[in-house]
CSV table of C-alpha atoms in Angstrom, one decimal:
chain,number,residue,atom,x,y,z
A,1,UNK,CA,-55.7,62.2,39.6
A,2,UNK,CA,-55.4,63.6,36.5
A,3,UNK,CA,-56.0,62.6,32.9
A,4,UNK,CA,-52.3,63.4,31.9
A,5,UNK,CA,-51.4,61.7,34.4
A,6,UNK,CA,-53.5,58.4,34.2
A,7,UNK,CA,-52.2,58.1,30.6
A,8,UNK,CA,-48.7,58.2,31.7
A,9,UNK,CA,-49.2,55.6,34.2
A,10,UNK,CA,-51.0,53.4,31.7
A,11,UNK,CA,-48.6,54.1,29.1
A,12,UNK,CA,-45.7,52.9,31.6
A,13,UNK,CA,-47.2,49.8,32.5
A,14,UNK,CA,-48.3,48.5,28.8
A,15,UNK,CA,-44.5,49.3,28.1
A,16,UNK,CA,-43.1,47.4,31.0
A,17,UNK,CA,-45.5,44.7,29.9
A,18,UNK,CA,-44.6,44.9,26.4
A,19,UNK,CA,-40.9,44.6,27.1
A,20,UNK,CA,-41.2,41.6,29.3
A,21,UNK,CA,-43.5,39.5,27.5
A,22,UNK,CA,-41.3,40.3,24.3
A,23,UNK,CA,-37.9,40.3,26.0
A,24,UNK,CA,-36.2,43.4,24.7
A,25,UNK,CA,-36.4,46.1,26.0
A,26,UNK,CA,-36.4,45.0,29.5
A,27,UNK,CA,-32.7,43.0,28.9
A,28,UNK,CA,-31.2,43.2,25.2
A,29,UNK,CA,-28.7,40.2,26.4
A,30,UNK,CA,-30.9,37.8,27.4
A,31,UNK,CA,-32.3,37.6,23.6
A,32,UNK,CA,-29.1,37.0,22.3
A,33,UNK,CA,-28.4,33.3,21.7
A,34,UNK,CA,-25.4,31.0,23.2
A,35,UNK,CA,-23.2,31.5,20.3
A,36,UNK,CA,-20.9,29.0,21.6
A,37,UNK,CA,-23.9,26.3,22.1
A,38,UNK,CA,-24.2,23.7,19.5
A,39,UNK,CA,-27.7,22.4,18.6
A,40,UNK,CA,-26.7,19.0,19.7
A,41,UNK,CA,-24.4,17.1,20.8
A,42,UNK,CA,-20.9,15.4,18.3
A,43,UNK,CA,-18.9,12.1,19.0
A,44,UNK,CA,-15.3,12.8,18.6
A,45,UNK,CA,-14.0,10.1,16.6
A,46,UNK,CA,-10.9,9.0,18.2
A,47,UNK,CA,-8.4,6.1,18.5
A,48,UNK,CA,-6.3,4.2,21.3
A,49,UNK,CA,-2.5,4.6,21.7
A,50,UNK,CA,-0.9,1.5,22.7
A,51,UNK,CA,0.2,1.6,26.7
A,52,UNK,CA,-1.7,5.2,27.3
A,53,UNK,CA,-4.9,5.8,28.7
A,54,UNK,CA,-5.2,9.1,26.2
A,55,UNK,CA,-6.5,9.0,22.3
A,56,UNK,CA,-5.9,10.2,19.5
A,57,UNK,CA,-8.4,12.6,18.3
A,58,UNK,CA,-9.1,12.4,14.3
A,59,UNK,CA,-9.5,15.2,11.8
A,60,UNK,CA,-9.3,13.8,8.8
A,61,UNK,CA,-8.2,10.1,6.6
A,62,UNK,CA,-6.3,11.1,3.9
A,63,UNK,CA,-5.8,7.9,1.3
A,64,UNK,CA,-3.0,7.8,-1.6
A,65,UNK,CA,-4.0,5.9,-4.1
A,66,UNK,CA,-1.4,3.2,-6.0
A,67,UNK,CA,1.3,3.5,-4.0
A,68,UNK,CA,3.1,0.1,-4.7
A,69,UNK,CA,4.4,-0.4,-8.3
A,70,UNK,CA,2.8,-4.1,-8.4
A,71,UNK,CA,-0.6,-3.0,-7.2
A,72,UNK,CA,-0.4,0.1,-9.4
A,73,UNK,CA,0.1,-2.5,-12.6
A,74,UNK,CA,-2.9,-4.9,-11.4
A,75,UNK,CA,-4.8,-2.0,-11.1
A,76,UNK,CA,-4.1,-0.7,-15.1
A,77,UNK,CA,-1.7,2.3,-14.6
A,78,UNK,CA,2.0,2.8,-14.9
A,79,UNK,CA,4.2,3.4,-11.5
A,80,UNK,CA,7.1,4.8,-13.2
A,81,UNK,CA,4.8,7.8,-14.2
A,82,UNK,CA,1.9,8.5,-12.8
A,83,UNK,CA,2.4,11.2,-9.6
A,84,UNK,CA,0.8,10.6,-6.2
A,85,UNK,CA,-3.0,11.6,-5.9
A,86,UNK,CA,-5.2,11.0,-2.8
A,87,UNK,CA,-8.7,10.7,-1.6
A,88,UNK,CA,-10.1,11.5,1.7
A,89,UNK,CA,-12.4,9.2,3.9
A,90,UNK,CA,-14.8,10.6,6.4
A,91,UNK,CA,-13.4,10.7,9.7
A,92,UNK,CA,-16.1,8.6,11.1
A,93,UNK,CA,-15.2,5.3,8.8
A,94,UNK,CA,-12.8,4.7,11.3
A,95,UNK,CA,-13.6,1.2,13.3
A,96,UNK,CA,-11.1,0.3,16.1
A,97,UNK,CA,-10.1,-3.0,16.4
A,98,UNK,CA,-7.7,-4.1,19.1
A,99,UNK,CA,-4.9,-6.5,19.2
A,100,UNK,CA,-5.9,-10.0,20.1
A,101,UNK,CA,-9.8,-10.1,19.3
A,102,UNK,CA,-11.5,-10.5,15.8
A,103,UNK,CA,-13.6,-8.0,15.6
A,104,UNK,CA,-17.0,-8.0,13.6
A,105,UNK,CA,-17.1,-6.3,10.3
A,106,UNK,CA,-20.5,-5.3,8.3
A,107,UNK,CA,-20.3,-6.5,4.7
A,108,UNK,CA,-21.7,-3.0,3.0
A,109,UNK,CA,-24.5,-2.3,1.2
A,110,UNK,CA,-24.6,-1.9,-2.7
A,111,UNK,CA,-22.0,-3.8,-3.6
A,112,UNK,CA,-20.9,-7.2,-4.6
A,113,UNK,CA,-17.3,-7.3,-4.9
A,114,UNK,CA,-16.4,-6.0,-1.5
A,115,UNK,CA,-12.2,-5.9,-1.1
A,116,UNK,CA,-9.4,-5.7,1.4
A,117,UNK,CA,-6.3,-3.4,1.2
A,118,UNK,CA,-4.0,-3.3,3.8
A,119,UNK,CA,-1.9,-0.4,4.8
A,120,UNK,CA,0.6,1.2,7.2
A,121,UNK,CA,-1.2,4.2,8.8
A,122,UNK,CA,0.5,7.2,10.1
A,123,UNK,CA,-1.0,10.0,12.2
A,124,UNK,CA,-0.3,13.5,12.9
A,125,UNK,CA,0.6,15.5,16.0
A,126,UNK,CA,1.3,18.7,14.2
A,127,UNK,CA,1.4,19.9,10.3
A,128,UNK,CA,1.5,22.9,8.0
A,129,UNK,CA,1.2,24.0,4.5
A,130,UNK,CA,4.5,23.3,2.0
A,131,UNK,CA,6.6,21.0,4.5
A,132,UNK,CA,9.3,20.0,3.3
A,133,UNK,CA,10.1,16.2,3.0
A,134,UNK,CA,13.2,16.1,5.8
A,135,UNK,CA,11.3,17.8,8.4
A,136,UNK,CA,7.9,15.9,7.7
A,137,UNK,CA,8.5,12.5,10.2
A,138,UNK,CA,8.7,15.4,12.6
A,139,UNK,CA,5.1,15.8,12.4
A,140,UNK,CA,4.1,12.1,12.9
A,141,UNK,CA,2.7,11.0,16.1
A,142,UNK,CA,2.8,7.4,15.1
A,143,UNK,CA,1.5,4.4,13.1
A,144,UNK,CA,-0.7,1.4,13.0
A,145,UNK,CA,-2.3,-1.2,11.2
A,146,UNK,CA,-5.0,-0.2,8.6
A,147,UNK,CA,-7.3,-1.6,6.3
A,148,UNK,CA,-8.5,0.5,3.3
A,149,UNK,CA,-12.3,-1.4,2.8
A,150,UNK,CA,-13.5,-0.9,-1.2
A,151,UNK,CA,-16.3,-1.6,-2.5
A,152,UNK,CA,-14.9,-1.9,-5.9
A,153,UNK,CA,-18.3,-2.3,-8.1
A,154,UNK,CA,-18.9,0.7,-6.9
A,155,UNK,CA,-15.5,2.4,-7.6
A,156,UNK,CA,-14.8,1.2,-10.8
A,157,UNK,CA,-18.4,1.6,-11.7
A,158,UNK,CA,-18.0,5.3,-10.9
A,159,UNK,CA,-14.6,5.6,-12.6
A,160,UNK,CA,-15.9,4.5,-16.1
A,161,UNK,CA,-18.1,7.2,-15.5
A,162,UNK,CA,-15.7,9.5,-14.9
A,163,UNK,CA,-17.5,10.4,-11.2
A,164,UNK,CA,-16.1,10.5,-8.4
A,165,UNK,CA,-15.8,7.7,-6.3
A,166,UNK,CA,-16.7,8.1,-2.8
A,167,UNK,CA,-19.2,5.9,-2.5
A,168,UNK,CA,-16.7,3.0,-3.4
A,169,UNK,CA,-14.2,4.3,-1.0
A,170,UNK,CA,-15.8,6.7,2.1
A,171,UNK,CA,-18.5,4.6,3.4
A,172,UNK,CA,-19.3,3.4,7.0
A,173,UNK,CA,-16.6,1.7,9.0
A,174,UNK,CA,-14.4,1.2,5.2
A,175,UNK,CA,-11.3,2.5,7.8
A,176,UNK,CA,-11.0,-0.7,10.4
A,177,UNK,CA,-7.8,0.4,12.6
A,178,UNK,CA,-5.3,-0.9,15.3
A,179,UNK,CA,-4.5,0.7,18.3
A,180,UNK,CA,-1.3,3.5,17.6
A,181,UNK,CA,2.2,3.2,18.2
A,182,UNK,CA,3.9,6.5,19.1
A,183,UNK,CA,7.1,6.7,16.8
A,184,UNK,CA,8.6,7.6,20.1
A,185,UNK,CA,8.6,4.1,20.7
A,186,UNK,CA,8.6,2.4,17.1
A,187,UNK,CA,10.7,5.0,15.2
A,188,UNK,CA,9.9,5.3,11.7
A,189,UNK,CA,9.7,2.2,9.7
A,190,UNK,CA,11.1,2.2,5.9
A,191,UNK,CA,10.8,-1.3,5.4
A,192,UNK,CA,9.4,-4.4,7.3
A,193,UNK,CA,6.9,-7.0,6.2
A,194,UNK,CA,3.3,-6.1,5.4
A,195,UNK,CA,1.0,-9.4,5.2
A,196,UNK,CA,-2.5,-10.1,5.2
A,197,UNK,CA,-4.5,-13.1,5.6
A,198,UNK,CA,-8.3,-14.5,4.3
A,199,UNK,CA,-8.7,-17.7,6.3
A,200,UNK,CA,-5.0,-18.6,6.6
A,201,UNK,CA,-4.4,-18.1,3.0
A,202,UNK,CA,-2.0,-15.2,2.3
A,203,UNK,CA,-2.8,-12.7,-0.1
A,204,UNK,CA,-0.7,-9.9,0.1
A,205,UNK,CA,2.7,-10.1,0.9
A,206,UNK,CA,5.3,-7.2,0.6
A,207,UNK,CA,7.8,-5.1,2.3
A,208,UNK,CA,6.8,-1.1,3.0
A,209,UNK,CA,10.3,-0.1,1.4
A,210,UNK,CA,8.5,-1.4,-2.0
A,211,UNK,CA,6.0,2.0,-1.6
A,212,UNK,CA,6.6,4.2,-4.6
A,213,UNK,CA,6.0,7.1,-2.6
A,214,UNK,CA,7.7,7.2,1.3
A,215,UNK,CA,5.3,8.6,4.0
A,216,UNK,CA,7.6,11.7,4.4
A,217,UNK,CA,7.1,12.5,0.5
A,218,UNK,CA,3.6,11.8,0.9
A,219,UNK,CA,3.2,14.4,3.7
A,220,UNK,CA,5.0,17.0,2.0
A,221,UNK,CA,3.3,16.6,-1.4
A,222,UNK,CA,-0.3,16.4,0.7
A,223,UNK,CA,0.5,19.8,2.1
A,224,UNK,CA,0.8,21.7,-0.9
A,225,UNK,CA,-2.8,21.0,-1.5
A,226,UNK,CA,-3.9,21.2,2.3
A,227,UNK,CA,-2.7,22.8,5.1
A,228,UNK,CA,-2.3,19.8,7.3
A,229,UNK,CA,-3.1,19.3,11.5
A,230,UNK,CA,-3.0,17.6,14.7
A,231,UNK,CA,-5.5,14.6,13.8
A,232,UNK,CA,-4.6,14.1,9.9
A,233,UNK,CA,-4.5,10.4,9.5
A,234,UNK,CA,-2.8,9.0,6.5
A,235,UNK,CA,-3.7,5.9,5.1
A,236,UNK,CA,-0.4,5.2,3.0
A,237,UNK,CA,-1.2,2.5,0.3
A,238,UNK,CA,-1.9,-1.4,-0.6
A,239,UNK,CA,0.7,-4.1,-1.8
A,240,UNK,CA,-0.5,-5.9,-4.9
A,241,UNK,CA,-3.2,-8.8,-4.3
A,242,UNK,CA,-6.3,-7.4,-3.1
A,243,UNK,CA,-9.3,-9.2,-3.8
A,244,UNK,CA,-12.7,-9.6,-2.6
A,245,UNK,CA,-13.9,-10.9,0.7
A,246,UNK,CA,-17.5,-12.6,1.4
A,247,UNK,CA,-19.7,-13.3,4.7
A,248,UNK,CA,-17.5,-15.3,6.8
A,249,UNK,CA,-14.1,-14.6,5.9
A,250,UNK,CA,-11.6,-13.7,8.5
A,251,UNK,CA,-8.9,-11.5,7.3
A,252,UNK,CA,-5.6,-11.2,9.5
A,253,UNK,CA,-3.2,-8.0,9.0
A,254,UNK,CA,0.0,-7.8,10.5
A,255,UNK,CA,2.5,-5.5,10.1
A,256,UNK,CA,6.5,-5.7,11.4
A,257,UNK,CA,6.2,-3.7,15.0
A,258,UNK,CA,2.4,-3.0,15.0
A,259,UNK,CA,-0.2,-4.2,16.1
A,260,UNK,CA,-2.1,-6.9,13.9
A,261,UNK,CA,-5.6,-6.4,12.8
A,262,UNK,CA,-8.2,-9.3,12.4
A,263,UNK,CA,-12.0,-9.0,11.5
A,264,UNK,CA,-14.9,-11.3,10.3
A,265,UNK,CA,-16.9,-10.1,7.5
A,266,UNK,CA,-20.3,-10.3,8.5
C-alpha cells in the first residue's frame, strides 16, 4: 500500500470519527433542537362550566376598577367623572370554588387588612381590537360569581407612593371563582341582586344595573387598549361595603342566576 494512499484512509476515518462524535457533519438535522419542545411542562389554568364536562381555558383577568358610584365615593373619587381604568391579575390567581362547598382560602402574606369585593365575572369566547359596544355581548361566553381578593395595606400603601399596585391586587388565589354559566343559558344580566355575606352579616348589597360602566362598554373601551381573545376574563366591579376579612370568617357570594360562592379565610 502506498503512502498516499494510507493518508487518505486515515484521513477518512479521523473525519468520519470527527463527524460522529461531534454530530455534524454526519447529520446536520439531528443537531437542530425541537423547536416546538418546551423546557418543561405548564398547567393550563382553566375553569368549569356548569352542566359540561369541558373548561374554560384562561388568558387573561382583566379588573375595572370603581365601577359602582357608592364604592367609587367610599373609595375617595368622583363617579360622575372619572373614566373607566383597569388592572390585570395573573391568570393563575384564579381559585375555583364550586357551588355547595366552602372552600378553604389562604389569608396572604404581607398584609393586615386583607378585603372582599365581590363581582359579576364575564368571560370571552371570541374578541378583537375597537369592538363596538352593540356587538360586544356577542363575544361573551358567559358569567359567574367572583371575588376580587385585596390586600389593601398593600394597595393603598403603593398608591400614596404613586407605584403601582400589583402586589395589593395580583397575588396568589386573589381571583376565587364559581363554576360559568354559558349566556346561552343565562342571557345577559343588566340588573339582579349582588350580595355578600361575612358570617351571616351582609355587607354588600346592590343590584348590577347600579354599575357605572355596563360589561358591553367595558369590553369595547378594554379593546381599544388590547386586542382581546378567547379566554379574557373580566372581573367587572364591587358594590360599596367592602371591608376586611380575618382567620375564620366565612364569606357567602351570591349573585341572581349564578352560582354562589363561599370560602373560609384560613
Amino acid at each position: 500500500m502506498s503512502r498516499i494512499t494510507t493518508r487518505l484512509d486515515r484521513r477518512t476515518a479521523l473525519g468520519a470519527a470527527g463527524a460522529a462524535l461531534v454530530g455534524l457533519a454526519v447529520d446536520p438535522a439531528a443537531a437542530e433542537p425541537d423547536r416546538g419542545a418546551t423546557l418543561f411542562p405548564l398547567a393550563q389554568t382553566t375553569i368549569p362550566v356548569a352542566g359540561l364536562a369541558q373548561t374554560f381555558p384562561v388568558r387573561r383577568i382583566y379588573c375595572i376598577g370603581r365601577n359602582y358610584a357608592a364604592h367609587a365615593r367610599e373609595m375617595g373619587s368622583d363617579p360622575a367623572r372619572e373614566p373607566p381604568f383597569f388592572f390585570q391579575k395573573p391568570a393563575d390567581a384564579i381559585q375555583v370554588v364550586e357551588p355547595g362547598t366552602v372552600a378553604d382560602h389562604p389569608y396572604p402574606s404581607l398584609t393586615k387588612n386583607y378585603h372582599h369585593e365581590l363581582e359579576l365575572v364575564a368571560v370571552l369566547k371570541s374578541g378583537g381590537r375597537d369592538i363596538p359596544k352593540d356587538r360586544a355581548l356577542d363575544h361573551v361566553y358567559g358569567y359567574a360569581t367572583g371575588l376580587d381578593m385585596t390586600r389593601r395595606d398593600l394597595q393603598r400603601g403603593m398608591g400614596d407612593q404613586k407605584k403601582p399596585w400589583e402586589v395589593g391586587k395580583s397575588f396568589d388565589r386573589s381571583a376565587p371563582i364559581t363554576p360559568i354559566m354559558p349566556a346561552a343559558t343565562l342571557g345577559h344580566p343588566a340588573r339582579g341582586r349582588i350580595r355578600l355575606a361575612v358570617n351571616g352579616t351582609v355587607r354588600q348589597d346592590a343590584d348590577l344595573s347600579d354599575m357605572i360602566w355596563s360589561v358591553a362598554e367595558q369590553i369595547a373601551n378594554l379593546s381599544e387598549a388590547f386586542e382581546l381573545k378567547a379566554g379574557d376574563v373580566i372581573y367587572s366591579g364591587t358594590p360599596e361595603n367592602v371591608g376586611p376579612v380575618v382567620r375564620g370568617d366565612v364569606l357567602l357570594g351570591t349573585i341572581d342566576g349564578l352560582p354562589p360562592l363561599s370560602i373560609r379565610i384560613v
